[in-house]
XYZ file of N, CA, C and O in Angstrom:
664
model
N -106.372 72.886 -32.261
C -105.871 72.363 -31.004
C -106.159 70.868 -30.918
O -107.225 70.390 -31.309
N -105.205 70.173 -30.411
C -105.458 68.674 -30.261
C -106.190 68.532 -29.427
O -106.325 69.504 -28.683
N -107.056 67.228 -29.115
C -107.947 66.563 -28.273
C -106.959 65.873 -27.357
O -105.798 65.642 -27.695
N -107.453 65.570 -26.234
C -106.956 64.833 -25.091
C -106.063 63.488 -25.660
O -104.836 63.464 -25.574
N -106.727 62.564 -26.152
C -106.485 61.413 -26.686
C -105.413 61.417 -28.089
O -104.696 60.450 -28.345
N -105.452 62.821 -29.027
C -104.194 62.686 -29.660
C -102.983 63.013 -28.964
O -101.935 62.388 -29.125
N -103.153 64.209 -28.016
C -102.300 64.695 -27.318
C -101.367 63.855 -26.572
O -100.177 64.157 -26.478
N -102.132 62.255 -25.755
C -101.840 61.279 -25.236
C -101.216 60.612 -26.298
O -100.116 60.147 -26.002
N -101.541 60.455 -27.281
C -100.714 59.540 -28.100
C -99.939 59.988 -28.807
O -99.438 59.201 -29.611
N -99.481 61.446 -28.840
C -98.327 62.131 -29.421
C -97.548 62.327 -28.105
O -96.588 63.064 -28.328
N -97.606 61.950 -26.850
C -96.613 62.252 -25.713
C -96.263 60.209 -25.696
O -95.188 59.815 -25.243
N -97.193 59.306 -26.172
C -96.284 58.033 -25.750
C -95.841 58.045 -26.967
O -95.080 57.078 -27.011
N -95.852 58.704 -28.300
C -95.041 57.916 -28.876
C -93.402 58.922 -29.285
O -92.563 58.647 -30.143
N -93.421 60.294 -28.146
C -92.436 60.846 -27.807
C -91.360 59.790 -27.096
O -90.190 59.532 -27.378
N -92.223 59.300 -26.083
C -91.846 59.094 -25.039
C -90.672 57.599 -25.462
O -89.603 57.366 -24.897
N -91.357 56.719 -26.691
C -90.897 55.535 -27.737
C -89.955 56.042 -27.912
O -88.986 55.752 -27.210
N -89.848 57.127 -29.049
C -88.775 57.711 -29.473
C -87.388 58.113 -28.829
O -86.241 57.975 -29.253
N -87.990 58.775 -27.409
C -86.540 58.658 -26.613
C -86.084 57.257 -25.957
O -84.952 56.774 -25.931
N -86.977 56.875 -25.570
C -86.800 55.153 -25.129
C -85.845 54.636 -26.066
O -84.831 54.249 -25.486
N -85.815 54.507 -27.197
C -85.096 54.028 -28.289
C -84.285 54.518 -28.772
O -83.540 53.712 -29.329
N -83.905 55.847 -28.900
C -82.670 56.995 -28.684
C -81.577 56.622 -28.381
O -80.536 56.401 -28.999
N -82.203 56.514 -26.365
C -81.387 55.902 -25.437
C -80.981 54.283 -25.311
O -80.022 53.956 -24.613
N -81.721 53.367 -25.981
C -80.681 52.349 -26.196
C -79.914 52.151 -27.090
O -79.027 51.299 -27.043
N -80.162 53.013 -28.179
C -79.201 53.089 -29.482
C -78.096 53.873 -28.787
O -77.061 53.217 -28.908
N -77.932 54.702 -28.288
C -76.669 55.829 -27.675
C -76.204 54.912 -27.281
O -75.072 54.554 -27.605
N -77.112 54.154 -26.302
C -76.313 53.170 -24.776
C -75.560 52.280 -25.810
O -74.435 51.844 -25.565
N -76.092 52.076 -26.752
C -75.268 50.736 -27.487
C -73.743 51.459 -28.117
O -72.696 50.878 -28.403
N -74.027 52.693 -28.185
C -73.217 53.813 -28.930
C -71.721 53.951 -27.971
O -70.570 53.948 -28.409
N -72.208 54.079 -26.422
C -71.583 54.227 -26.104
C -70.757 53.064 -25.393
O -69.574 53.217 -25.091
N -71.527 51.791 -25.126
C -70.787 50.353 -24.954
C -69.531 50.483 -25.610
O -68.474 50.617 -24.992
N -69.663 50.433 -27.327
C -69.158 50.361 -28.274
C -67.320 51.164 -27.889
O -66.220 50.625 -28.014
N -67.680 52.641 -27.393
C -66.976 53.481 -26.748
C -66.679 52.702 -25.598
O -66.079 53.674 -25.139
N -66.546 51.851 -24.711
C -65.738 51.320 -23.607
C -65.347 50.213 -24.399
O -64.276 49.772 -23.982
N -65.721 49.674 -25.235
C -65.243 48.293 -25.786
C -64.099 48.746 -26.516
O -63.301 47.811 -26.585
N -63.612 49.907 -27.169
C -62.769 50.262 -28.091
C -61.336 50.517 -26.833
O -60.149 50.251 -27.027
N -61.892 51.030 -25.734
C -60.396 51.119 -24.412
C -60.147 49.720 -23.621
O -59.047 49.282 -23.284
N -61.091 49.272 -23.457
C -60.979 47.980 -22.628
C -60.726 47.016 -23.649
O -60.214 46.035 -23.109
N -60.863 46.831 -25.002
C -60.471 45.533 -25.756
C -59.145 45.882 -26.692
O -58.314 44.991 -26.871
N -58.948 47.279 -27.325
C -58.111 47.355 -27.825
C -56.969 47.950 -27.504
O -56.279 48.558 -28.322
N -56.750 47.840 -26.532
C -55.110 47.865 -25.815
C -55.067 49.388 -25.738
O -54.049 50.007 -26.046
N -56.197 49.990 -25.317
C -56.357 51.442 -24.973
C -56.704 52.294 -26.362
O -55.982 53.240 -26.677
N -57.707 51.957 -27.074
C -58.071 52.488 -28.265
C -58.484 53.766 -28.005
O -58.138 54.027 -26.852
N -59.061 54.706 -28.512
C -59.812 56.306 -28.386
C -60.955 55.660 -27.933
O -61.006 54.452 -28.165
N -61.897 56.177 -27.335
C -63.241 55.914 -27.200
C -64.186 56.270 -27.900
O -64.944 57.119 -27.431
N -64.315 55.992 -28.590
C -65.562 56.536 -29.328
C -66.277 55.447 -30.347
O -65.591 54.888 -31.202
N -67.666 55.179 -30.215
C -68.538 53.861 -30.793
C -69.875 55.000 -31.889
O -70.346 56.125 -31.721
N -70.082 53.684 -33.198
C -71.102 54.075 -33.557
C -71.933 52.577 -33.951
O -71.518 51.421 -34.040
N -73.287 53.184 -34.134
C -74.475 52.447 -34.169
C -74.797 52.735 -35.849
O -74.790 53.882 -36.297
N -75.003 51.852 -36.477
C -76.067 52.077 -37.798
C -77.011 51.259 -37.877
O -76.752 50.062 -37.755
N -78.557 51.761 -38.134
C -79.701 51.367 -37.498
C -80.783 51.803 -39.060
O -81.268 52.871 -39.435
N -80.817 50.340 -39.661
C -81.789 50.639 -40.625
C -83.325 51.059 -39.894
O -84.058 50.360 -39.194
N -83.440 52.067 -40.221
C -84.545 53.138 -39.984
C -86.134 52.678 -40.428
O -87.062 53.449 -40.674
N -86.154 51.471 -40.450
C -87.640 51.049 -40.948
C -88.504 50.701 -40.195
O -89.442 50.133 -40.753
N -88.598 50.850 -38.766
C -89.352 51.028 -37.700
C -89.178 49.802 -36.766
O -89.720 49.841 -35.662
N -88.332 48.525 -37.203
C -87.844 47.384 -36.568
C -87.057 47.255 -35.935
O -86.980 46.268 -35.203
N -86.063 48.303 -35.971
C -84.620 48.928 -35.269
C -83.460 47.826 -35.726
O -82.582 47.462 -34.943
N -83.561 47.371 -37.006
C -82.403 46.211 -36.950
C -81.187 47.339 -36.763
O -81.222 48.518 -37.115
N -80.096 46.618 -36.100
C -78.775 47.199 -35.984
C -78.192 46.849 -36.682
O -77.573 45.810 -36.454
N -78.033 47.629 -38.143
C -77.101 47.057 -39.231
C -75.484 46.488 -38.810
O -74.793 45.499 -39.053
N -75.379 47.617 -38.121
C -73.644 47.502 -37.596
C -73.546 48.576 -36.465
O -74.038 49.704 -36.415
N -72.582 47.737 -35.358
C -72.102 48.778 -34.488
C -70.898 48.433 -34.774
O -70.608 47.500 -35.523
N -69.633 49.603 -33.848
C -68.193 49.605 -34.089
C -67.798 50.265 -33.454
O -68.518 51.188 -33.073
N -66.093 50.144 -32.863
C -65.741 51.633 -31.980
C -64.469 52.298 -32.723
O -64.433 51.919 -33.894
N -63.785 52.869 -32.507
C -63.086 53.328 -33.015
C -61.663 52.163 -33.022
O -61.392 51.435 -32.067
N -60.797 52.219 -34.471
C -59.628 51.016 -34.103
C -58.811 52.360 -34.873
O -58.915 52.401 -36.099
N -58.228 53.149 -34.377
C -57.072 53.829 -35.486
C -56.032 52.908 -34.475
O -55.528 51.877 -34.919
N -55.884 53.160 -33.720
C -54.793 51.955 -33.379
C -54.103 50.588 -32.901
O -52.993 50.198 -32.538
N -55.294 50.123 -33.094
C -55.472 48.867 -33.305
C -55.104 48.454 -34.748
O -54.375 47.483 -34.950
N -55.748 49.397 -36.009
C -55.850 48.963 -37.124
C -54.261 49.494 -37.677
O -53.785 48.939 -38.667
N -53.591 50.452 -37.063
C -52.915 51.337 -37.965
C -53.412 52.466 -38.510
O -52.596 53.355 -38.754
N -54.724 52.677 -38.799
C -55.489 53.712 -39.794
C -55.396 54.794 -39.241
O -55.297 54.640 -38.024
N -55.375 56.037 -39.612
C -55.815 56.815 -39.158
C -57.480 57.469 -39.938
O -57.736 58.673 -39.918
N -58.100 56.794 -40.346
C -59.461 56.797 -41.087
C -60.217 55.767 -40.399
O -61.171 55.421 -41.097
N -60.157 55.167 -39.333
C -60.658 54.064 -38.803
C -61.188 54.281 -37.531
O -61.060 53.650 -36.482
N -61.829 55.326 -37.831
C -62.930 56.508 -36.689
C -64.210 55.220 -36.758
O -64.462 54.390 -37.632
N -64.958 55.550 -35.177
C -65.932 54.714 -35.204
C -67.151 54.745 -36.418
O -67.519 53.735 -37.019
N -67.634 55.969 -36.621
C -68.585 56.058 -37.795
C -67.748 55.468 -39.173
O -68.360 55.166 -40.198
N -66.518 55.371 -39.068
C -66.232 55.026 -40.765
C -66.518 53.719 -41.032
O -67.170 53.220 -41.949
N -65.681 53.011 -39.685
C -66.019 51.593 -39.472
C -67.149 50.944 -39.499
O -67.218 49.899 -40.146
N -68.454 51.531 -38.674
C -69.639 51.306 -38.767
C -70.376 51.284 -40.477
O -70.974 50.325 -40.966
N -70.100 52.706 -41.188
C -70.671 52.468 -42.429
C -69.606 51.647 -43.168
O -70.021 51.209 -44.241
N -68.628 51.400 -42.936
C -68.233 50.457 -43.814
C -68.828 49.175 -43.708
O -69.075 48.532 -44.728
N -69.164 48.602 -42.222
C -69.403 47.412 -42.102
C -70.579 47.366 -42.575
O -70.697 46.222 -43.012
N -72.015 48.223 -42.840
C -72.664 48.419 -42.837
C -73.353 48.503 -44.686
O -74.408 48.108 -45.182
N -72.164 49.200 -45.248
C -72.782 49.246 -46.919
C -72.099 47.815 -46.918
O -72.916 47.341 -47.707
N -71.385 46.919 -46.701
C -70.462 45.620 -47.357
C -71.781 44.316 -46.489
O -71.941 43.158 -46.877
N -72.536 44.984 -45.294
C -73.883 44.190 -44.875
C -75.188 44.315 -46.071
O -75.624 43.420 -46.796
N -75.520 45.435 -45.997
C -76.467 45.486 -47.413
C -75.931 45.592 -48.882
O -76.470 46.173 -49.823
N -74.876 44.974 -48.870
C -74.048 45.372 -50.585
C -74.278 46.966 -51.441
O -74.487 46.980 -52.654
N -74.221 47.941 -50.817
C -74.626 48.887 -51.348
C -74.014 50.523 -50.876
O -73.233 50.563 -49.926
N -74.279 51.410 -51.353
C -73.080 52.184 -51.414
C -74.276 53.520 -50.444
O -74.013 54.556 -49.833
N -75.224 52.989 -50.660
C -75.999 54.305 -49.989
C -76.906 53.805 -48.642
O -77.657 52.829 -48.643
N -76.704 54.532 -47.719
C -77.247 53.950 -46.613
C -78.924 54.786 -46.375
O -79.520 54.743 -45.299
N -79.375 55.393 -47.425
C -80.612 56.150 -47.199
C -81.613 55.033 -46.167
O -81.545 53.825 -45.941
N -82.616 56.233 -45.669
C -83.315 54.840 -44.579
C -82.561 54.507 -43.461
O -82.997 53.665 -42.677
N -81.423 55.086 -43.267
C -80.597 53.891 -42.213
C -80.380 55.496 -40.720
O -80.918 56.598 -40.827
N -79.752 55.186 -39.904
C -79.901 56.333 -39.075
C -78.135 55.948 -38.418
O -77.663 54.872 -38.785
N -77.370 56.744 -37.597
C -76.198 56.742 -37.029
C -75.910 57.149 -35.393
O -75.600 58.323 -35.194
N -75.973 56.482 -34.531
C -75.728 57.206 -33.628
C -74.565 56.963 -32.779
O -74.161 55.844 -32.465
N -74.076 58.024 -32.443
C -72.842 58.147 -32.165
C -72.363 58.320 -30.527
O -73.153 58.714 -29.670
N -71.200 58.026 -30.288
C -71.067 58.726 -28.656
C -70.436 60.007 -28.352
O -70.208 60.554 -27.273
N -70.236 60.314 -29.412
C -69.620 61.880 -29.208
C -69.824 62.378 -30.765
O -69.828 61.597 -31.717
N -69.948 63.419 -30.841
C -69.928 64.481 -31.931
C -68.888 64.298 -33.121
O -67.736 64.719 -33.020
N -69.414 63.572 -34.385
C -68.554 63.462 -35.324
C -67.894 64.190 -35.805
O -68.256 65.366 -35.843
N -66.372 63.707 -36.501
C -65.190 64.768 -36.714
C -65.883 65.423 -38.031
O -67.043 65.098 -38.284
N -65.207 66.328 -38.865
C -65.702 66.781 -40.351
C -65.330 65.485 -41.297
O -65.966 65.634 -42.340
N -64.735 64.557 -41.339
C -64.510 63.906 -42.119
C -65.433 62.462 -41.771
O -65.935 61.652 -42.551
N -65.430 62.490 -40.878
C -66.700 61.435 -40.494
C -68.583 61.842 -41.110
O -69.421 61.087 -41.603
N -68.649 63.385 -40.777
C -69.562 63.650 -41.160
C -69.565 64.060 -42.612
O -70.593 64.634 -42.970
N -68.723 63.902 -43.430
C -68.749 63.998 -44.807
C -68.911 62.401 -45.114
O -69.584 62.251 -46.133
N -68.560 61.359 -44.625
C -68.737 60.392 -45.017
C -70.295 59.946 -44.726
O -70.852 59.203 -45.534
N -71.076 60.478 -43.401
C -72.179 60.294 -43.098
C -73.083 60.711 -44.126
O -73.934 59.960 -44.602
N -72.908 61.902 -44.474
C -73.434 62.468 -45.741
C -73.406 61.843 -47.159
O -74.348 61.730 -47.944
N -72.205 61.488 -47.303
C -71.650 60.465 -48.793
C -72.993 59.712 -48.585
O -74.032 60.057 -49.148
N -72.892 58.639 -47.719
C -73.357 57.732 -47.533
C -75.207 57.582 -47.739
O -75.842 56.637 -48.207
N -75.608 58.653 -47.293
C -76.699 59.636 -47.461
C -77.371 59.049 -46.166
O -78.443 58.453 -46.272
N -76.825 59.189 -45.080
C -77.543 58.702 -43.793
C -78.494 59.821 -43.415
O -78.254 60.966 -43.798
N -79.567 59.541 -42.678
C -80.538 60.631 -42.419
C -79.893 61.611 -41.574
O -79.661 60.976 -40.545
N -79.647 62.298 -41.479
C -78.954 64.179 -41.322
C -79.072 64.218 -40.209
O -77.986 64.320 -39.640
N -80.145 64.175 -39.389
C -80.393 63.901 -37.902
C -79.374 62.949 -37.044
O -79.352 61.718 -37.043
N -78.797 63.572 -36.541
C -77.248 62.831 -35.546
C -77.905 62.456 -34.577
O -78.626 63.341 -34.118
N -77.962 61.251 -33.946
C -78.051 60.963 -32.312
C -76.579 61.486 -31.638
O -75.498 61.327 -32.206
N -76.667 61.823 -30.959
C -74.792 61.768 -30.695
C -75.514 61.964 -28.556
O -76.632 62.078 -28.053
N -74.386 61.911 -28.119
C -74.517 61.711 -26.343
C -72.808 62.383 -26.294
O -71.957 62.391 -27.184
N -72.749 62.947 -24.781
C -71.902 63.536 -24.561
C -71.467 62.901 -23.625
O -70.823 63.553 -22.802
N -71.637 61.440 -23.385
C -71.175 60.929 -22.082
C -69.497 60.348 -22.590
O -68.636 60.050 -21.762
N -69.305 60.281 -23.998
C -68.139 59.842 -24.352
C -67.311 60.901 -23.383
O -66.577 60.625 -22.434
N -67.658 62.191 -23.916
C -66.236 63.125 -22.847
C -65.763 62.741 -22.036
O -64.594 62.408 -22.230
N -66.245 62.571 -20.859
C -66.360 61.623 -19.394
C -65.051 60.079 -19.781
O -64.024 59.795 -19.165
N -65.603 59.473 -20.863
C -64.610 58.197 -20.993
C -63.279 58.924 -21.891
O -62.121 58.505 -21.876
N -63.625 59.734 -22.415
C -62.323 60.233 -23.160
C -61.153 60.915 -21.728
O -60.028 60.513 -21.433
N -62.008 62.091 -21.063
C -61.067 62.534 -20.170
C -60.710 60.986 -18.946
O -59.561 60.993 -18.504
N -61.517 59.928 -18.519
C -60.747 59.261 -17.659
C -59.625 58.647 -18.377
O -58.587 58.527 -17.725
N -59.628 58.114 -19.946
C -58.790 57.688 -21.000
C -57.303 58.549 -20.793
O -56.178 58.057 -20.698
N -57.740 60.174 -20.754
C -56.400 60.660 -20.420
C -55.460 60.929 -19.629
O -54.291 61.289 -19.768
N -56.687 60.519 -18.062
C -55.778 60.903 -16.508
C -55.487 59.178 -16.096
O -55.239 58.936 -14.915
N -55.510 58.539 -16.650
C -55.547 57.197 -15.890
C -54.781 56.702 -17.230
O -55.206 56.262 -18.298
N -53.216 57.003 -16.636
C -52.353 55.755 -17.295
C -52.992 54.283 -17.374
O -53.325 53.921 -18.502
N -53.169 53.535 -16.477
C -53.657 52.144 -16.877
C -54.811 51.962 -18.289
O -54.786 51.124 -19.190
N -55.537 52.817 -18.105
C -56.635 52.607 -19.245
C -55.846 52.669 -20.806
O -56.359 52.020 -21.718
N -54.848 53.304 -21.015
C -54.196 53.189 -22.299
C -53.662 51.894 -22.545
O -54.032 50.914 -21.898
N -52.762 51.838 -23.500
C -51.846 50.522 -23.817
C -50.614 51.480 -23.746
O -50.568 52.631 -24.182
N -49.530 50.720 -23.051
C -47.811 50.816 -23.564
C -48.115 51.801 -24.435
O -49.011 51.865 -25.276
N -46.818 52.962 -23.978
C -46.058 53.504 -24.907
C -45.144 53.242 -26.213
O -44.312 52.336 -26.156
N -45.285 54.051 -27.448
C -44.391 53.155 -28.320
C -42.898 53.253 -27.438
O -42.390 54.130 -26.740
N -42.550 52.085 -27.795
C -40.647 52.370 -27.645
C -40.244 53.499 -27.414
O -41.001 54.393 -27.791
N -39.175 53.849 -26.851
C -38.463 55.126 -26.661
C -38.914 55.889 -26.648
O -38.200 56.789 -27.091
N -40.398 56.409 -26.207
C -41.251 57.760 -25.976
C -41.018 57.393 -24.787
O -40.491 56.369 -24.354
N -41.624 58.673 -24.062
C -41.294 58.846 -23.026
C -42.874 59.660 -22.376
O -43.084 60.644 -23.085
N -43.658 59.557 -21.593
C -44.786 59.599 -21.149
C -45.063 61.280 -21.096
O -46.274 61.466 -20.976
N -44.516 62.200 -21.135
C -44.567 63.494 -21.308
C -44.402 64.453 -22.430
O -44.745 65.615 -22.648
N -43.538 63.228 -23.261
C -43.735 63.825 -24.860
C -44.868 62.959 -25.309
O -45.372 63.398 -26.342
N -45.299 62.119 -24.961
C -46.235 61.516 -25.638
C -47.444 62.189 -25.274
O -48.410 62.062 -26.026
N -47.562 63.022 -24.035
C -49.132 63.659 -23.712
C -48.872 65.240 -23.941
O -49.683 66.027 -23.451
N -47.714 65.748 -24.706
C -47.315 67.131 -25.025
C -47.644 66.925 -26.633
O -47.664 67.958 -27.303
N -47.897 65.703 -27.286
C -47.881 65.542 -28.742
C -49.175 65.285 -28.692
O -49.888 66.093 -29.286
N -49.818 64.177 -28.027
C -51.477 64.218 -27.889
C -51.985 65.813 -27.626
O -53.034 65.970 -28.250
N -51.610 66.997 -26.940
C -52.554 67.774 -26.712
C -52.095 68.889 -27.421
O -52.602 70.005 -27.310
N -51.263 68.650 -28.058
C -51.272 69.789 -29.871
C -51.849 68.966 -30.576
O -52.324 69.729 -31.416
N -52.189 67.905 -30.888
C -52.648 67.435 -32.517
C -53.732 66.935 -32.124
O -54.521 67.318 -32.987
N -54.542 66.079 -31.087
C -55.695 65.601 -30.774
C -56.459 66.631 -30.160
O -56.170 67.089 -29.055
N -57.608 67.082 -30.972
C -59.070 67.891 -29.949
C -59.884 66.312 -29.741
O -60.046 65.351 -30.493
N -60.308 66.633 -28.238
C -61.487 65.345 -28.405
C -62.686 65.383 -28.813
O -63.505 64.528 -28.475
N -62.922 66.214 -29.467
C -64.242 66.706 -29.735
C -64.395 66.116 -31.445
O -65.288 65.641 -32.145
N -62.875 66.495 -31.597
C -62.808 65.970 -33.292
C -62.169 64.160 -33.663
O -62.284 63.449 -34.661
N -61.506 63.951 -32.334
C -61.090 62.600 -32.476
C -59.411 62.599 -33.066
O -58.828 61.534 -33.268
């Protein structure tokens, strides 16, 4: 059984750990309003990569650009480790940590893995919240392409887009 005094210092340095959680998410999820408000109504969704060596450098944050960029591979985590191995020249991000604003797709988390990021996801569920106002609030998007028409365009979003997967 622990003593008083480890017990105390295994509850503050809990207490660190979420402290720092929560500004990595918060940064996670900035990232996620910066991707609707800057890119002409992008998806919402931001990630954080955070070399893991107890200094918290923020290797790279990013939000999602699939349409901004054209990509459809240009999910916030891809962006992030990309910016992120081309910051340390290197192909493996071991040591480094990811946190996300919503729950990565399977192909995001195969790349998290490639990458060999520590397995442990931060992820926050407050993205939902910006994803569903993203879908009831025409203004928050950008323009329709040409000649769509606002009811085929949200009858084609809700067969092929889950938000859960991006």
């Amino acid at each position: 059984m622990e003593s008083p005094p480890d017990q105390a210092a295994a509850a503050a340095a809990r207490q660190d750990k979420e402290q720092r959680d929560y500004r990595l998410i918060a940064k996670a999820v900035d990232e996620a309003y910066r991707a609707v408000e800057c890119d002409g109504g992008g998806y919402p969704f931001g990630a954080v990569v955070v070399h893991g060596g107890g200094d918290d450098e923020v290797v790279s944050s990013s939000h999602n650009s699939v349409r901004k960029d054209a990509d459809p591979s240009a999910h916030a985590e891809v962006t992030a480790i990309r910016q992120a191995c081309k910051k340390l020249g290197k192909t493996s991000l071991a040591g480094c940590e990811i946190y996300t604003s919503c729950e990565p797709c399977p192909m995001c988390l195969g790349l998290i893995r490639l990458a060999k990021i520590k397995s442990e996801l931060k992820v926050t569920t407050v993205c939902n919240d910006v994803y569903r106002r993203w879908c009831t609030e025409p203004s928050r998007r950008s323009p329709l392409p040409p000649g769509s028409t606002a009811s085929s365009q949200r009858s084609s979003e809700s067969t092929t887009r889950n938000p859960a997967w991006r």
